[in-house]
Short mmCIF file of C-alpha atoms and ligand atoms in Angstrom, two decimals:
data_model
loop_
_atom_site.label_atom_id
_atom_site.label_comp_id
_atom_site.label_asym_id
_atom_site.label_seq_id
_atom_site.Cartn_x
_atom_site.Cartn_y
_atom_site.Cartn_z
CA MET M 1 -19.06 -6.74 26.33
CA GLN M 2 -18.25 -10.42 26.74
CA ILE M 3 -17.46 -11.57 23.23
CA VAL M 4 -16.81 -15.16 22.23
CA PHE M 5 -15.34 -16.13 18.86
CA LEU M 6 -16.10 -19.60 17.54
CA CYS M 7 -13.41 -20.13 14.94
CA SER M 8 -11.32 -22.75 13.22
CA GLU M 9 -8.06 -20.75 12.94
CA TYR M 10 -6.15 -18.25 15.06
CA GLU M 11 -2.74 -16.75 14.27
CA GLY M 12 -0.02 -18.33 16.40
CA LEU M 13 -2.14 -21.42 17.10
CA LEU M 14 -3.38 -22.75 13.79
CA LYS M 15 -3.22 -21.10 10.39
CA THR M 16 -3.93 -22.13 6.82
CA GLY M 17 -4.53 -18.59 5.51
CA GLY M 18 -5.81 -15.10 6.27
CA LEU M 19 -8.67 -16.28 8.48
CA ALA M 20 -6.12 -16.83 11.25
CA ASP M 21 -4.68 -13.32 10.87
CA ALA M 22 -8.20 -11.88 10.90
CA THR M 23 -9.49 -13.65 14.02
CA ARG M 24 -6.43 -12.70 16.04
CA GLY M 25 -6.14 -9.15 14.70
CA LEU M 26 -9.78 -8.42 15.41
CA ALA M 27 -9.74 -10.11 18.83
CA GLN M 28 -6.75 -8.05 19.94
CA ALA M 29 -8.27 -4.80 18.71
CA LEU M 30 -11.55 -5.52 20.50
CA ARG M 31 -9.62 -6.37 23.66
CA GLN M 32 -7.77 -3.08 23.41
CA GLN M 33 -11.08 -1.31 23.12
CA GLY M 34 -12.05 -2.75 26.50
CA HIS M 35 -14.04 -5.90 25.71
CA GLN M 36 -13.57 -9.36 27.24
CA LEU M 37 -12.58 -11.89 24.60
CA THR M 38 -12.74 -15.69 24.57
CA ILE M 39 -11.56 -17.57 21.48
CA VAL M 40 -12.97 -21.07 21.14
CA LEU M 41 -11.11 -23.42 18.81
CA PRO M 42 -11.04 -27.18 18.23
CA ARG M 43 -8.03 -28.76 19.90
CA TYR M 44 -6.29 -29.95 16.75
CA GLY M 45 -3.36 -32.37 16.90
CA ALA M 46 -0.95 -29.42 16.68
CA LEU M 47 -2.46 -27.88 19.83
CA TYR M 48 -1.71 -30.75 22.21
CA GLU M 49 1.65 -29.16 23.02
CA LEU M 50 0.07 -25.99 24.40
CA PRO M 51 0.49 -25.36 28.14
CA VAL M 52 -3.17 -25.54 29.13
CA GLN M 53 -4.38 -24.67 32.61
CA GLN M 54 -5.01 -27.44 35.12
CA GLN M 55 -8.67 -26.63 35.47
CA TRP M 56 -10.92 -28.01 32.77
CA GLN M 57 -14.54 -28.92 32.28
CA SER M 58 -16.36 -31.68 30.50
CA VAL M 59 -19.45 -31.16 28.39
CA TYR M 60 -21.86 -33.60 26.78
CA VAL M 61 -24.00 -32.96 23.77
CA GLU M 62 -26.53 -35.07 21.95
CA MET M 63 -26.19 -35.58 18.23
CA ASN M 64 -28.31 -38.00 16.25
CA GLY M 65 -29.49 -39.60 19.49
CA GLN M 66 -25.92 -40.24 20.65
CA GLN M 67 -24.20 -38.64 23.62
CA LEU M 68 -20.81 -37.21 22.73
CA GLY M 69 -18.40 -35.71 25.24
CA ALA M 70 -15.63 -33.13 25.03
CA ALA M 71 -13.03 -31.81 27.44
CA VAL M 72 -12.86 -28.02 27.54
CA ARG M 73 -9.34 -26.69 28.24
CA HIS M 74 -8.11 -23.14 28.63
CA LEU M 75 -5.12 -20.87 28.48
CA VAL M 76 -4.64 -17.12 28.43
CA GLN M 77 -2.64 -15.22 25.79
CA ASP M 78 -2.36 -11.42 25.61
CA ASP M 79 -5.20 -11.06 28.10
CA ILE M 80 -7.46 -13.12 25.82
CA GLN M 81 -8.86 -16.46 26.92
CA ILE M 82 -8.24 -19.34 24.53
CA THR M 83 -10.66 -22.21 25.03
CA LEU M 84 -10.04 -25.53 23.30
CA ILE M 85 -12.68 -28.13 22.56
CA GLU M 86 -10.95 -31.47 22.88
CA HIS M 87 -12.35 -34.58 21.26
CA HIS M 88 -9.72 -37.07 20.29
CA ASP M 89 -11.43 -38.71 17.31
CA PHE M 90 -12.69 -35.52 15.73
CA PHE M 91 -9.83 -33.11 16.21
CA ASN M 92 -6.59 -34.87 17.11
CA ARG M 93 -5.55 -35.06 13.47
CA PRO M 94 -2.44 -33.57 11.85
CA ARG M 95 -4.34 -31.10 9.66
CA PRO M 96 -7.54 -29.18 10.42
CA TYR M 97 -9.71 -29.83 7.36
CA ASP M 98 -8.12 -32.47 5.14
CA ASP M 99 -5.52 -35.21 4.95
CA GLY M 100 -3.40 -33.21 2.52
CA GLU M 101 -5.35 -34.36 -0.51
CA HIS M 102 -8.99 -34.83 0.39
CA ALA M 103 -11.32 -33.07 2.80
CA TYR M 104 -12.15 -35.29 5.77
CA PRO M 105 -15.47 -37.00 5.02
CA ASP M 106 -16.85 -36.16 8.49
CA ASN M 107 -16.15 -32.40 8.36
CA ALA M 108 -19.81 -31.45 8.70
CA LEU M 109 -20.19 -33.57 11.82
CA ARG M 110 -16.84 -32.47 13.29
CA PHE M 111 -17.60 -28.77 13.09
CA ALA M 112 -21.26 -29.17 14.05
CA PHE M 113 -20.01 -30.94 17.16
CA PHE M 114 -17.47 -28.18 17.73
CA CYS M 115 -20.28 -25.58 17.77
CA LYS M 116 -22.57 -27.68 19.95
CA ALA M 117 -19.88 -28.43 22.50
CA ALA M 118 -18.72 -24.78 22.58
CA LEU M 119 -22.28 -23.59 23.22
CA ALA M 120 -22.86 -26.26 25.86
CA TYR M 121 -19.79 -24.95 27.66
CA LEU M 122 -20.97 -21.32 27.37
CA ALA M 123 -24.42 -22.31 28.66
CA GLN M 124 -22.81 -23.65 31.86
CA LEU M 125 -21.11 -20.39 32.74
CA PRO M 126 -22.42 -18.23 35.58
CA ALA M 127 -24.69 -15.40 34.38
CA SER M 128 -21.98 -12.79 35.00
CA GLU M 129 -19.69 -14.50 32.45
CA SER M 130 -22.36 -15.28 29.90
CA PRO M 131 -21.42 -13.86 26.48
CA ALA M 132 -23.31 -10.98 24.94
CA ILE M 133 -21.99 -11.87 21.49
CA ILE M 134 -21.13 -15.22 20.01
CA HIS M 135 -19.24 -14.45 16.82
CA GLY M 136 -18.85 -17.26 14.30
CA HIS M 137 -16.38 -17.23 11.41
CA ASP M 138 -17.12 -19.04 8.14
CA TRP M 139 -19.00 -22.31 7.62
CA GLN M 140 -17.08 -24.08 10.39
CA SER M 141 -18.99 -22.18 13.06
CA ALA M 142 -22.15 -21.24 11.15
CA LEU M 143 -24.35 -23.86 12.84
CA GLY M 144 -23.76 -22.06 16.13
CA SER M 145 -26.62 -19.81 14.97
CA VAL M 146 -29.13 -22.69 15.12
CA TYR M 147 -27.74 -24.37 18.21
CA LEU M 148 -27.95 -21.08 20.10
CA LYS M 149 -31.65 -20.83 19.21
CA GLN M 150 -32.17 -24.40 20.44
CA LEU M 151 -30.57 -23.57 23.79
CA GLN M 152 -32.56 -20.36 24.06
CA GLN M 153 -35.77 -22.39 23.69
CA LEU M 154 -34.63 -24.24 26.81
CA GLY M 155 -34.18 -20.93 28.64
CA LYS M 156 -30.37 -20.83 28.29
CA LEU M 157 -28.07 -18.10 26.94
CA GLN M 158 -31.14 -15.85 26.64
CA SER M 159 -29.17 -12.65 26.38
CA SER M 160 -26.63 -13.85 23.80
CA ARG M 161 -26.73 -12.99 20.09
CA PHE M 162 -25.03 -14.87 17.26
CA VAL M 163 -23.31 -12.98 14.44
CA LEU M 164 -21.52 -14.53 11.47
CA SER M 165 -18.53 -13.26 9.50
CA ILE M 166 -18.06 -14.65 6.01
CA HIS M 167 -14.37 -14.68 5.16
CA ASN M 168 -14.82 -16.77 2.04
CA ALA M 169 -18.24 -17.56 0.56
CA ALA M 170 -16.80 -20.13 -1.83
CA TYR M 171 -16.39 -22.64 0.99
CA GLN M 172 -19.86 -23.65 2.17
CA GLN M 173 -19.67 -27.29 3.32
CA GLY M 174 -22.64 -28.61 1.37
CA LEU M 175 -25.15 -30.88 3.10
CA GLY M 176 -27.79 -33.39 2.00
CA TRP M 177 -31.24 -34.00 3.49
CA HIS M 178 -29.94 -37.11 5.19
CA ASP M 179 -27.51 -34.92 7.19
CA LEU M 180 -30.30 -33.00 8.95
CA PRO M 181 -31.11 -35.51 11.72
CA LEU M 182 -27.42 -36.33 12.12
CA LEU M 183 -26.61 -32.68 12.79
CA ASP M 184 -29.70 -32.13 14.93
CA LEU M 185 -31.31 -29.77 12.42
CA CYS M 186 -34.93 -29.54 11.31
CA ARG M 187 -36.71 -28.10 8.26
CA ASP M 188 -37.36 -24.75 9.93
CA ASP M 189 -33.61 -24.22 10.34
CA ILE M 190 -32.76 -24.42 6.66
CA PRO M 191 -33.26 -22.03 3.74
CA GLN M 192 -36.11 -22.99 1.41
CA GLN M 193 -34.68 -21.76 -1.86
CA ALA M 194 -30.93 -21.89 -1.55
CA PRO M 195 -28.45 -24.76 -1.79
CA LEU M 196 -28.27 -26.57 1.53
CA SER M 197 -24.95 -26.03 3.30
CA MET M 198 -23.50 -25.16 6.69
CA LEU M 199 -22.90 -21.64 5.38
CA SER M 200 -26.42 -21.11 3.99
CA ILE M 201 -27.90 -22.23 7.32
CA GLY M 202 -25.71 -19.69 9.13
CA VAL M 203 -26.66 -16.93 6.70
CA LEU M 204 -30.33 -17.65 7.35
CA ASN M 205 -30.12 -17.84 11.14
CA ALA M 206 -27.46 -15.37 12.32
CA SER M 207 -28.73 -12.15 13.90
CA GLN M 208 -26.28 -10.11 11.83
CA LEU M 209 -23.90 -10.98 9.03
CA ASN M 210 -20.87 -9.39 7.51
CA THR M 211 -18.24 -10.15 4.99
CA VAL M 212 -14.73 -8.76 4.93
CA SER M 213 -15.00 -5.89 2.42
CA GLU M 214 -17.69 -3.67 0.94
CA GLY M 215 -16.70 -4.72 -2.56
CA TYR M 216 -17.15 -8.43 -1.87
CA ARG M 217 -20.48 -7.78 -0.14
CA GLU M 218 -21.74 -6.17 -3.36
CA GLU M 219 -20.49 -9.12 -5.37
CA LEU M 220 -22.29 -11.61 -3.11
CA LEU M 221 -25.65 -10.09 -3.98
CA SER M 222 -25.38 -11.66 -7.43
CA GLU M 223 -24.00 -14.72 -9.15
CA PRO M 224 -21.56 -16.24 -9.83
CA ALA M 225 -19.72 -14.76 -6.81
CA ALA M 226 -22.40 -15.95 -4.38
CA ASN M 227 -22.09 -19.59 -5.44
CA GLY M 228 -25.85 -20.02 -5.53
CA LEU M 229 -26.66 -18.00 -2.38
CA SER M 230 -27.30 -14.57 -3.94
CA GLN M 231 -31.05 -14.63 -3.26
CA LEU M 232 -30.44 -15.62 0.31
CA TYR M 233 -27.94 -12.77 0.78
CA GLN M 234 -30.51 -10.43 -0.77
CA THR M 235 -33.18 -11.47 1.71
CA ARG M 236 -30.74 -10.66 4.52
CA GLN M 237 -29.46 -7.46 2.93
CA ALA M 238 -30.63 -5.22 5.79
CA ASP M 239 -28.55 -7.22 8.27
CA PHE M 240 -25.56 -7.77 6.00
CA THR M 241 -22.58 -5.40 5.99
CA GLY M 242 -19.09 -5.24 4.55
CA ILE M 243 -16.30 -4.56 7.05
CA LEU M 244 -12.81 -4.36 5.66
CA ASN M 245 -10.18 -6.45 7.44
CA GLY M 246 -7.27 -4.73 9.11
CA CYS M 247 -3.54 -5.09 9.44
CA ASP M 248 -1.79 -5.99 12.68
CA TYR M 249 1.04 -3.45 12.43
CA SER M 250 2.70 -4.91 15.51
CA ARG M 251 3.54 -7.92 13.29
CA TRP M 252 3.54 -6.32 9.86
CA ASP M 253 5.69 -3.21 9.87
CA PRO M 254 9.12 -3.15 8.20
CA ALA M 255 10.32 -0.61 10.76
CA THR M 256 10.06 -3.15 13.60
CA ASP M 257 9.80 -6.57 11.89
CA HIS M 258 12.23 -8.98 13.61
CA SER M 259 12.29 -11.38 10.66
CA LEU M 260 14.20 -8.94 8.45
CA VAL M 261 17.97 -8.53 8.04
CA ALA M 262 17.41 -4.77 8.04
CA ASN M 263 14.49 -2.58 9.07
CA TYR M 264 13.24 0.34 7.00
CA SER M 265 10.50 2.91 6.71
CA ALA M 266 9.01 5.28 4.14
CA ALA M 267 11.45 7.96 5.32
CA ASP M 268 14.52 5.69 5.03
CA LEU M 269 14.24 2.90 2.50
CA SER M 270 17.90 1.81 2.56
CA GLY M 271 17.14 -1.35 4.56
CA LYS M 272 14.76 -2.56 1.85
CA ALA M 273 17.64 -2.94 -0.62
CA LEU M 274 19.48 -5.10 1.93
CA CYS M 275 16.40 -7.27 2.37
CA LYS M 276 16.22 -7.75 -1.40
CA ALA M 277 19.90 -8.61 -1.74
CA GLN M 278 19.71 -11.10 1.14
CA LEU M 279 16.64 -12.83 -0.26
CA LEU M 280 18.07 -13.14 -3.77
CA ARG M 281 21.23 -14.69 -2.31
CA GLN M 282 19.15 -17.08 -0.25
CA VAL M 283 17.15 -18.38 -3.23
CA GLY M 284 20.21 -18.47 -5.48
CA LEU M 285 19.32 -15.67 -7.87
CA ALA M 286 21.95 -13.14 -8.91
CA ASP M 287 21.72 -9.88 -7.00
CA SER M 288 20.70 -7.34 -9.54
CA LYS M 289 18.98 -4.12 -10.25
CA MET M 290 16.17 -6.04 -11.95
CA PRO M 291 12.71 -5.57 -10.46
CA LEU M 292 11.69 -8.38 -8.10
CA PHE M 293 8.09 -9.64 -8.13
CA VAL M 294 7.09 -11.76 -5.12
CA ALA M 295 4.03 -13.73 -4.03
CA VAL M 296 2.99 -15.60 -0.91
CA SER M 297 -0.20 -17.46 -1.52
CA ARG M 298 -2.36 -20.46 -1.03
CA VAL M 299 -1.97 -22.14 -4.41
CA THR M 300 -5.64 -22.46 -5.37
CA GLY M 301 -7.87 -21.39 -8.25
CA GLN M 302 -9.07 -18.39 -6.20
CA LYS M 303 -5.64 -16.78 -6.47
CA GLY M 304 -5.64 -16.60 -10.28
CA PHE M 305 -3.02 -19.28 -11.01
CA SER M 306 -4.94 -20.47 -14.10
CA PHE M 307 -3.95 -17.27 -15.94
CA LEU M 308 -0.94 -16.23 -13.83
CA ILE M 309 1.08 -19.28 -14.92
CA PRO M 310 0.57 -18.81 -18.70
CA ALA M 311 1.19 -15.06 -18.28
CA LEU M 312 4.52 -15.69 -16.53
CA ALA M 313 5.51 -18.32 -19.09
CA GLN M 314 5.20 -15.75 -21.88
CA TRP M 315 6.37 -12.69 -20.03
CA LEU M 316 9.54 -14.16 -18.54
CA VAL M 317 10.90 -14.96 -22.01
CA HIS M 318 11.57 -11.29 -22.74
CA SER M 319 11.24 -9.50 -19.43
CA SER M 320 14.15 -8.37 -17.35
CA SER M 321 12.45 -9.17 -14.02
CA LEU M 322 12.82 -11.75 -11.27
CA VAL M 323 9.95 -13.65 -9.65
CA VAL M 324 10.01 -15.51 -6.32
CA MET M 325 6.89 -17.23 -5.03
CA MET M 326 6.06 -19.34 -1.98
CA GLY M 327 2.93 -21.38 -1.37
CA THR M 328 1.19 -24.67 -0.80
CA GLY M 329 -1.88 -26.07 -2.43
CA GLU M 330 -3.15 -27.75 -5.56
CA GLN M 331 -0.81 -29.95 -7.62
CA GLN M 332 -2.49 -28.86 -10.86
CA PHE M 333 -0.75 -25.48 -10.33
CA ILE M 334 2.29 -26.58 -8.34
CA GLN M 335 3.62 -28.83 -11.10
CA PRO M 336 3.55 -26.04 -13.74
CA LEU M 337 5.15 -23.63 -11.24
CA LYS M 338 8.00 -26.10 -10.74
CA ALA M 339 8.27 -26.41 -14.53
CA LEU M 340 8.59 -22.61 -14.80
CA GLN M 341 11.57 -22.77 -12.47
CA GLN M 342 13.21 -25.35 -14.78
CA GLN M 343 12.47 -23.18 -17.78
CA PHE M 344 13.75 -19.91 -16.28
CA PRO M 345 16.44 -20.91 -13.76
CA SER M 346 17.98 -17.43 -13.65
CA LYS M 347 14.68 -15.57 -13.21
CA PHE M 348 12.09 -17.67 -11.38
CA ARG M 349 11.82 -19.52 -8.08
CA PHE M 350 8.87 -21.37 -6.62
CA ILE M 351 9.24 -22.52 -3.04
CA GLU M 352 6.67 -25.12 -2.12
CA GLY M 353 5.83 -24.70 1.55
CA PHE M 354 4.96 -22.00 4.00
CA ASP M 355 7.24 -20.38 6.52
CA ASP M 356 6.11 -17.38 8.53
CA ASP M 357 9.51 -15.64 8.72
CA PHE M 358 10.11 -16.18 5.03
CA SER M 359 6.69 -14.69 4.22
CA HIS M 360 7.81 -11.49 5.99
CA GLN M 361 11.17 -11.57 4.20
CA LEU M 362 9.49 -11.91 0.81
CA GLU M 363 7.18 -8.98 1.59
CA ALA M 364 10.21 -6.85 2.43
CA ALA M 365 12.41 -7.97 -0.47
CA GLY M 366 9.96 -7.46 -3.32
CA ASP M 367 9.47 -4.41 -5.50
CA PHE M 368 6.02 -5.72 -6.48
CA PHE M 369 3.62 -8.22 -4.91
CA LEU M 370 1.57 -10.42 -7.24
CA MET M 371 -2.06 -10.93 -6.24
CA PRO M 372 -4.09 -11.42 -9.42
CA SER M 373 -7.02 -13.16 -7.68
CA LEU M 374 -10.08 -14.42 -9.53
CA PHE M 375 -12.04 -13.33 -6.46
CA GLU M 376 -10.86 -11.98 -3.12
CA PRO M 377 -13.15 -11.42 -0.12
CA CYS M 378 -10.62 -9.04 1.39
CA GLY M 379 -7.04 -10.17 1.05
CA LEU M 380 -4.42 -9.31 3.65
CA ASN M 381 -1.21 -9.78 1.72
CA GLN M 382 -1.85 -6.75 -0.48
CA ILE M 383 -2.40 -4.69 2.69
CA TYR M 384 0.87 -5.97 4.17
CA SER M 385 2.58 -5.24 0.83
CA LEU M 386 1.44 -1.62 0.91
CA ARG M 387 3.12 -1.13 4.28
CA TYR M 388 6.29 -2.87 3.06
CA GLY M 389 6.49 -0.61 0.00
CA THR M 390 6.08 -3.64 -2.25
CA LEU M 391 3.56 -2.35 -4.75
CA PRO M 392 0.65 -4.78 -5.11
CA ILE M 393 -0.39 -5.92 -8.59
CA VAL M 394 -4.03 -6.85 -8.17
CA ARG M 395 -7.07 -7.73 -10.16
CA ALA M 396 -9.81 -5.22 -9.43
CA THR M 397 -12.10 -7.48 -7.43
CA GLY M 398 -13.59 -7.63 -3.90
CA GLY M 399 -11.27 -6.36 -1.20
CA LEU M 400 -8.39 -5.84 -3.62
CA LYS M 401 -10.42 -3.14 -5.37
CA ASP M 402 -11.21 -1.53 -2.01
CA THR M 403 -7.60 -1.34 -0.82
CA VAL M 404 -5.36 -0.73 -3.84
CA VAL M 405 -5.61 2.32 -6.13
CA GLY M 406 -4.38 1.39 -9.60
CA LEU M 407 -1.83 3.26 -11.72
CA GLY M 408 -3.28 6.12 -13.68
CA LYS M 409 -5.76 6.98 -10.91
CA ARG M 410 -5.34 9.78 -8.41
CA GLY M 411 -3.46 8.55 -5.36
CA ALA M 412 -2.20 5.35 -7.01
CA THR M 413 -0.75 2.79 -4.59
CA GLY M 414 -0.27 -0.16 -6.93
CA VAL M 415 -1.11 -1.66 -10.30
CA SER M 416 -4.57 -2.93 -11.06
CA PHE M 417 -6.18 -4.75 -14.01
CA GLU M 418 -9.74 -5.82 -14.81
CA GLN M 419 -10.07 -9.07 -16.70
CA PRO M 420 -8.86 -12.42 -15.32
CA THR M 421 -6.82 -13.19 -18.42
CA ALA M 422 -3.12 -13.71 -19.12
CA GLU M 423 -3.28 -10.79 -21.61
CA ASP M 424 -4.58 -8.24 -19.08
CA LEU M 425 -2.17 -9.46 -16.44
CA MET M 426 0.76 -9.17 -18.84
CA VAL M 427 -0.19 -5.56 -19.54
CA ALA M 428 -0.11 -4.95 -15.77
CA LEU M 429 3.29 -6.64 -15.48
CA GLN M 430 4.67 -4.46 -18.25
CA GLN M 431 3.24 -1.34 -16.60
CA ALA M 432 4.95 -2.37 -13.39
CA GLU M 433 8.29 -2.86 -15.12
CA SER M 434 8.09 0.57 -16.78
CA LEU M 435 7.11 2.18 -13.50
CA PHE M 436 10.13 0.59 -11.84
CA ASN M 437 12.37 2.09 -14.49
CA ASP M 438 11.04 5.55 -13.60
CA ALA M 439 12.74 5.60 -10.20
CA ARG M 440 11.29 8.90 -9.04
CA LYS M 441 7.70 8.04 -9.86
CA TYR M 442 8.12 4.55 -8.39
CA LYS M 443 9.38 6.01 -5.11
CA THR M 444 6.53 8.53 -4.86
CA ILE M 445 3.96 5.75 -5.23
CA GLN M 446 5.92 3.48 -2.91
CA GLN M 447 6.02 6.07 -0.13
CA ARG M 448 2.33 6.80 -0.57
CA ALA M 449 1.58 3.07 -0.32
CA MET M 450 3.62 2.81 2.88
CA ASN M 451 1.69 5.64 4.48
CA GLN M 452 -1.73 4.01 4.05
CA TYR M 453 -3.38 2.95 7.28
CA PHE M 454 -5.58 -0.13 7.69
CA GLY M 455 -5.36 -0.77 11.45
CA TRP M 456 -7.68 -3.33 13.04
CA ASP M 457 -8.89 -0.60 15.40
CA GLN M 458 -10.95 0.84 12.53
CA ALA M 459 -12.54 -2.53 11.80
CA ALA M 460 -13.20 -3.20 15.49
CA VAL M 461 -15.31 -0.04 15.78
CA LYS M 462 -17.48 -1.27 12.92
CA TYR M 463 -17.80 -4.74 14.47
CA GLN M 464 -18.98 -3.14 17.70
CA ARG M 465 -21.73 -1.40 15.75
CA MET M 466 -22.71 -4.72 14.24
CA TYR M 467 -22.84 -6.29 17.71
CA LEU M 468 -25.15 -3.51 18.88
CA ARG M 469 -27.40 -4.00 15.86
CA ALA M 470 -27.62 -7.69 16.76
CA PHE M 471 -29.40 -6.65 19.96
CA ASN M 472 -31.82 -4.39 18.16
CA SER M 473 -32.77 -6.69 15.28
P1 LIG D 501 -6.20 -16.04 2.03
O1 LIG D 501 -6.74 -15.97 3.38
O2 LIG D 501 -7.26 -16.15 0.98
O3 LIG D 501 -5.16 -17.09 1.86
P2 LIG D 501 -5.08 -13.42 2.64
O4 LIG D 501 -4.28 -12.50 1.82
O5 LIG D 501 -6.26 -12.88 3.33
O6 LIG D 501 -5.46 -14.65 1.70
O7 LIG D 501 -4.19 -14.04 3.81
C1 LIG D 501 -3.04 -14.69 3.57
C2 LIG D 501 -2.36 -14.97 4.90
O8 LIG D 501 -2.08 -16.36 4.95
C3 LIG D 501 -1.02 -14.27 5.01
O9 LIG D 501 -0.69 -14.08 6.37
C4 LIG D 501 -0.08 -15.28 4.37
O10 LIG D 501 1.24 -15.14 4.79
C5 LIG D 501 -0.67 -16.59 4.86
N1 LIG D 501 -0.49 -17.72 3.95
C6 LIG D 501 -0.36 -17.67 2.62
N2 LIG D 501 -0.17 -18.91 2.13
C7 LIG D 501 -0.21 -19.74 3.18
C8 LIG D 501 -0.06 -21.15 3.33
N3 LIG D 501 0.15 -21.92 2.27
N4 LIG D 501 -0.15 -21.66 4.58
C9 LIG D 501 -0.37 -20.87 5.65
N5 LIG D 501 -0.50 -19.52 5.56
C10 LIG D 501 -0.41 -18.97 4.35
C1 LIG D 502 -10.27 -15.62 3.43
C2 LIG D 502 -10.23 -14.80 2.15
C3 LIG D 502 -9.34 -13.59 2.23
C4 LIG D 502 -9.53 -12.85 3.53
C5 LIG D 502 -9.33 -13.80 4.70
C6 LIG D 502 -9.51 -13.14 6.06
O1 LIG D 502 -9.24 -16.53 3.49
O2 LIG D 502 -9.85 -15.61 1.04
O3 LIG D 502 -9.64 -12.73 1.15
O4 LIG D 502 -8.62 -11.78 3.64
O5 LIG D 502 -10.27 -14.84 4.62
O6 LIG D 502 -10.74 -12.50 6.18
#
């Protein structure tokens, strides 16, 4: 099949979180299964350095009675075509969605234009290269569902189908009635009884939908997880599946990871101790036999910081553990994290920022990985942590529940707790500490965790089934 992804992030090109890992991991797995892949992205400021091919096209689209043009540039990576939609005013900005503090006010228009221009380009292709599947990811590409229908009414892209993956249903990009003409939408395109947003329009109009775990799909059928869209998801239930994300083990395997000072595997864990010692030295904590809890995270409400911070503040007083975290995000959490470091200089580090190598080093160094999310569509870091033998501590929600088996259950691979409260989390932290002190039991669970398999190949097979259903629905 010719498959085109419309997406706003792709690992190695532009990343703010797991969406980038997911689009690249899935694209590569589908490619390996024999499909032709094209990834269409906006040409953000950071992508002007890329060595694009000499050949390019121009496309024009009409929005709100205005003609807008884009240059369409290409390059090839790993046998996958990367196609960039270039529009200086919309996309040549330092960050993809915001200025560091506030979302760009024209985000709806920017990403609507992205979809329209991408489809205009696809509509120009010779029939032999026309895509069977146009696969949108999140609200940024959701309007592709409507714009494809508009082109099909003009006799174009007749044999293409649009499917939508929801990586995070909390981000919808709300719209008002006044936006409809601006975005070239009419009343028939929008849901009658759901909040109006780019995402809700995509949910209504895509041929097939999925989200990134079974558990999160269940949650989206009711409130508050669905953020007002539960009825709409229910009406689309027959076309709505949960497909668990995968792990790209060519990047996330401690046996081959180039970012580490020493490699290791379930059979020989000696390198993991070296990784821990090196990391502790690097962040200025004393090398010790104390358990090390790590986290790499976007610092947002989703990730449970509202109860994680008070839990750590109490727990660190008496505990004999170390905690090292890295992330970027909301100041309301970053300031208290910095304060924790002042309060517990010999036990706690918060590194504000994101560095890809360091994220691998943290995964390898930790004994436990903290991921107490309020909600989690899938989550990738807990899956990486399993492979790195860094037992995930998760709240039992969405994809975390589907991938980590909590202590006390058969086949435990981590520690799990139910309520999003500091009290429940502290119980989990204490359980983790006691487990660590039982070296034999800890190692059994660690090796079991490392032997779990979540390859993208499994997910890709399920996506292919969804693509086939798109033709039959
Ligand atoms: P989410 O997508 O909700 O952030 P996931 O666990 O699915 O959570 O994916 C996290 C991915 O994003 C990991 O590859 C992680 O290293 C990376 N990541 C975490 N924090 C940041 C950040 N501040 N900037 C860029 N990437 C990040
Ligand atoms: C979103 C979700 C995360 C998921 C990722 C990739 O960022 O928050 O749970 O793993 O997308 O699908």
